[in-house]
CSV table of C-alpha atoms in Angstrom, one decimal:
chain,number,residue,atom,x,y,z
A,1,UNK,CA,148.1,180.2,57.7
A,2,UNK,CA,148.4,178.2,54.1
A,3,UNK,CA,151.5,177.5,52.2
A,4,UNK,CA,151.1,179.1,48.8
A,5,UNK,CA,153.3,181.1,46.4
A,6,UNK,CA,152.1,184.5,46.9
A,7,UNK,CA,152.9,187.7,49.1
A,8,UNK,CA,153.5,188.1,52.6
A,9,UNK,CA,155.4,185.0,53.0
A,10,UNK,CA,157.9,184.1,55.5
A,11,UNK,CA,160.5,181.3,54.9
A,12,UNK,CA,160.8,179.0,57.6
A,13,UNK,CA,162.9,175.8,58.2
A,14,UNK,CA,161.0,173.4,60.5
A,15,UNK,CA,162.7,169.7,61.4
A,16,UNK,CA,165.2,170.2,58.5
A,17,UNK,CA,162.4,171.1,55.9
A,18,UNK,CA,161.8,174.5,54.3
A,19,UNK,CA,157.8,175.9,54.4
A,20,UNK,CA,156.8,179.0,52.9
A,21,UNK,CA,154.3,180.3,55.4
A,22,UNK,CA,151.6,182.6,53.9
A,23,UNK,CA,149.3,184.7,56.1
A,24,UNK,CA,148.6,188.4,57.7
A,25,UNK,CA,151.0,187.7,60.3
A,26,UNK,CA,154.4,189.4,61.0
A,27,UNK,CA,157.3,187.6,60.3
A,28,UNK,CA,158.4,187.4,63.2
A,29,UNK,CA,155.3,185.6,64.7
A,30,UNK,CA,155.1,182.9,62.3
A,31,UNK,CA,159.0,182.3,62.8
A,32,UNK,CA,158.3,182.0,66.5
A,33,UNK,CA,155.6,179.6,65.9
A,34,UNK,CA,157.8,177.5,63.7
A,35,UNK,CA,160.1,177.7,66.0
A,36,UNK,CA,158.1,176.4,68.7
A,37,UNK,CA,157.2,173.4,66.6
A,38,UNK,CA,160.4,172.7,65.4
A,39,UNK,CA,161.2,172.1,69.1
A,40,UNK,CA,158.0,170.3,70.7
A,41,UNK,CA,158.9,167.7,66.9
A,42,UNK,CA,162.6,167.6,68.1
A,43,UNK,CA,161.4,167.0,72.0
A,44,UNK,CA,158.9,164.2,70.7
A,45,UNK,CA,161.1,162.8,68.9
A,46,UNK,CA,163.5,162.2,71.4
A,47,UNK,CA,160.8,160.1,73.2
A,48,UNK,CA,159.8,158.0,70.7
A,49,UNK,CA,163.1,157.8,68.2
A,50,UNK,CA,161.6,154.9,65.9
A,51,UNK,CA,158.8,157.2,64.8
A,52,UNK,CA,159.0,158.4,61.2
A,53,UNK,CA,158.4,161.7,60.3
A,54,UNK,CA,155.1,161.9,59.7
A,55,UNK,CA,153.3,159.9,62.6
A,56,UNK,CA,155.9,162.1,64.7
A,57,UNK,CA,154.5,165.3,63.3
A,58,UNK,CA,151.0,164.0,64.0
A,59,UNK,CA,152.2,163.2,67.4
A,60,UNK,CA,152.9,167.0,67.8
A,61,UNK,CA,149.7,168.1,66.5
A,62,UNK,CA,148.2,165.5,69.3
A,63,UNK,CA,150.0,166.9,71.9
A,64,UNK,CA,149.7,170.7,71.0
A,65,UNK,CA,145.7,169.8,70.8
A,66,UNK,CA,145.6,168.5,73.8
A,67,UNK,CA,147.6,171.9,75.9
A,68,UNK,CA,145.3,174.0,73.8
A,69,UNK,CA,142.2,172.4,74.9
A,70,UNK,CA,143.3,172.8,78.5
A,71,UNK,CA,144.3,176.3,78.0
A,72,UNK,CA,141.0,176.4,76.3
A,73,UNK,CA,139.3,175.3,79.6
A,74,UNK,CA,141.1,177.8,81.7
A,75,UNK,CA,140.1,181.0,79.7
A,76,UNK,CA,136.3,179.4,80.0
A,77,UNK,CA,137.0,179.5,83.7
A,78,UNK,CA,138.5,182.8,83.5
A,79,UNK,CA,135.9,184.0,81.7
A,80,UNK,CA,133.3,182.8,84.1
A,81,UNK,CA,135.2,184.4,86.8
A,82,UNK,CA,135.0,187.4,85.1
A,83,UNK,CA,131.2,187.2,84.2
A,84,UNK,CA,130.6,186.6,87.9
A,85,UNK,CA,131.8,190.2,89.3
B,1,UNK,CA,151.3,162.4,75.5
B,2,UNK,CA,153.3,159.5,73.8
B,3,UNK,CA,153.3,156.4,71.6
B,4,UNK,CA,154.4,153.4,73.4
B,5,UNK,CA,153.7,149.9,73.8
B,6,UNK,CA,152.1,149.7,77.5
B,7,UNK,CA,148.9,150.4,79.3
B,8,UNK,CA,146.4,153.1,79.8
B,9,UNK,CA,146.7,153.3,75.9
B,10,UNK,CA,143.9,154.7,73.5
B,11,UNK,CA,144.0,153.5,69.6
B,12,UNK,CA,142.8,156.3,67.5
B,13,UNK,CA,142.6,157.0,63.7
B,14,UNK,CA,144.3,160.0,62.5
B,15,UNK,CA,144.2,160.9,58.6
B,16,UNK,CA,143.5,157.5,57.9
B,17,UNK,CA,146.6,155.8,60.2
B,18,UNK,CA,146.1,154.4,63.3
B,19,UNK,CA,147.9,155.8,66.5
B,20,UNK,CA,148.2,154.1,69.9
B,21,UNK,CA,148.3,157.2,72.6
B,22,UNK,CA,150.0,156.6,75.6
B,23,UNK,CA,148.8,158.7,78.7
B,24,UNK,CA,147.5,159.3,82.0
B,25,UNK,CA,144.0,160.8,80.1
B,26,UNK,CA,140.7,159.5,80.1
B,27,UNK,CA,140.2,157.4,76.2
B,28,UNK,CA,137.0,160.1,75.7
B,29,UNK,CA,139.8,162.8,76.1
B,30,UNK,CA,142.2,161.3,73.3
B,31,UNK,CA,139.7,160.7,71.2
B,32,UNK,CA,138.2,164.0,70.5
B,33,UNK,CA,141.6,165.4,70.5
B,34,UNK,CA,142.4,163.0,67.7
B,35,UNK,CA,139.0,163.5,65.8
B,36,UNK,CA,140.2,167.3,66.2
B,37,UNK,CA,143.8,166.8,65.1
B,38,UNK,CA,142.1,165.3,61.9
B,39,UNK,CA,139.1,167.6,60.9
B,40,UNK,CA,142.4,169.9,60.9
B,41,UNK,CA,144.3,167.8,58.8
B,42,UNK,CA,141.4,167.7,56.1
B,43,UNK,CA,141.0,171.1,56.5
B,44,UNK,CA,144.2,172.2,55.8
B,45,UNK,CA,144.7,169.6,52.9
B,46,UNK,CA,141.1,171.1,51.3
B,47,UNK,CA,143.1,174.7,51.1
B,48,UNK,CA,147.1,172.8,49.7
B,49,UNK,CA,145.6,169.9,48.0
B,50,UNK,CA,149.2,169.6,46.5
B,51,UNK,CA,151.2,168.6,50.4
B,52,UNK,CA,152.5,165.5,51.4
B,53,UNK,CA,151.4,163.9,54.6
B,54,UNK,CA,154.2,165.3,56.0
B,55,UNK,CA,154.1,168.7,55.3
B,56,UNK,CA,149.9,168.6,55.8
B,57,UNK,CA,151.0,166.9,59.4
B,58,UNK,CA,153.9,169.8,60.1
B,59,UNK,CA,151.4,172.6,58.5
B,60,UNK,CA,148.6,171.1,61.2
B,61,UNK,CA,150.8,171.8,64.0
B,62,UNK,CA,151.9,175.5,62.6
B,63,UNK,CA,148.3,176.3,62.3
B,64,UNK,CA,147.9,174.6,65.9
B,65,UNK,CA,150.6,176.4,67.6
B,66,UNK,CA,149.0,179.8,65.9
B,67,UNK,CA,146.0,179.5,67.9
B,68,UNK,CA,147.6,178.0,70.9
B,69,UNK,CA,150.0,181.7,71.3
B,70,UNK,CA,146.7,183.6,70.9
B,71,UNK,CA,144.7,182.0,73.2
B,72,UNK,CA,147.6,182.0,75.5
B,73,UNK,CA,147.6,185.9,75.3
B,74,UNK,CA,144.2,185.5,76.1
B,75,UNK,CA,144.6,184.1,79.0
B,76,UNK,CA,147.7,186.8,80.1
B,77,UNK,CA,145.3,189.3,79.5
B,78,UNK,CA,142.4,187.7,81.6
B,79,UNK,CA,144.9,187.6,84.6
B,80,UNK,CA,146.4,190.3,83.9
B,81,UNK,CA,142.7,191.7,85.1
B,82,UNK,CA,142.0,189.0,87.4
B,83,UNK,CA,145.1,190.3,89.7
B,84,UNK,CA,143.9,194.0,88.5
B,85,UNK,CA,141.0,193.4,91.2
């Protein structure tokens, strides 16, 4: 997904900032994936309150990294699993 | 994973600012998820040349998030025909 003024975009509002999200998904998706950030920034940011807005939206990106690399690890073993029958 | 002041931390670069992660992960682990959070961010500023830190940093998450819900479908699925069995 980019941020662009073109077609098939879907307004979102994430941490009190508008984004025009641009990409083949439904609206609805992206909105619950804005959503979802919105609330892991908010959660963060509870934790750490001194932390302006951009080391805290880094701070999100490093923690939604590091879930996806261990979900990441569970469909390789899921995989295997598979592979194995 | 948080940014604190204590031990068991990791100092890591991140779209040229440096980021002291706080958590119970091996240092090898942080690290490639911070070299991963930033090959993002330069991706995703290649594509919006135009965005803020910020935004680029809010956008990295979106785009982060994205995958994450896939590959958590994924792995739905891949139980879903584990338990099938």
């Amino acid at each position: 997904m980019t941020i662009e003024e073109e077609k098939r975009r879907t307004v979102v509002t994430i941490y009190g900032q508008q984004y025009t999200i641009v990409g083949t998904e439904k609206s609805e998706h992206v909105k619950s994936v804005a959503k979802l950030v919105d609330n892991k920034m908010k959660e963060i940011k509870k934790v750490n309150p001194y932390l302006d807005t951009t080391k805290l939206a880094v701070l999100t990106s490093v923690n939604i990294v590091d879930e996806y690399i261990k979900l990441k690890e569970k469909v390789e073993q899921l995989e295997a699993e598979k592979n194995e029958r």
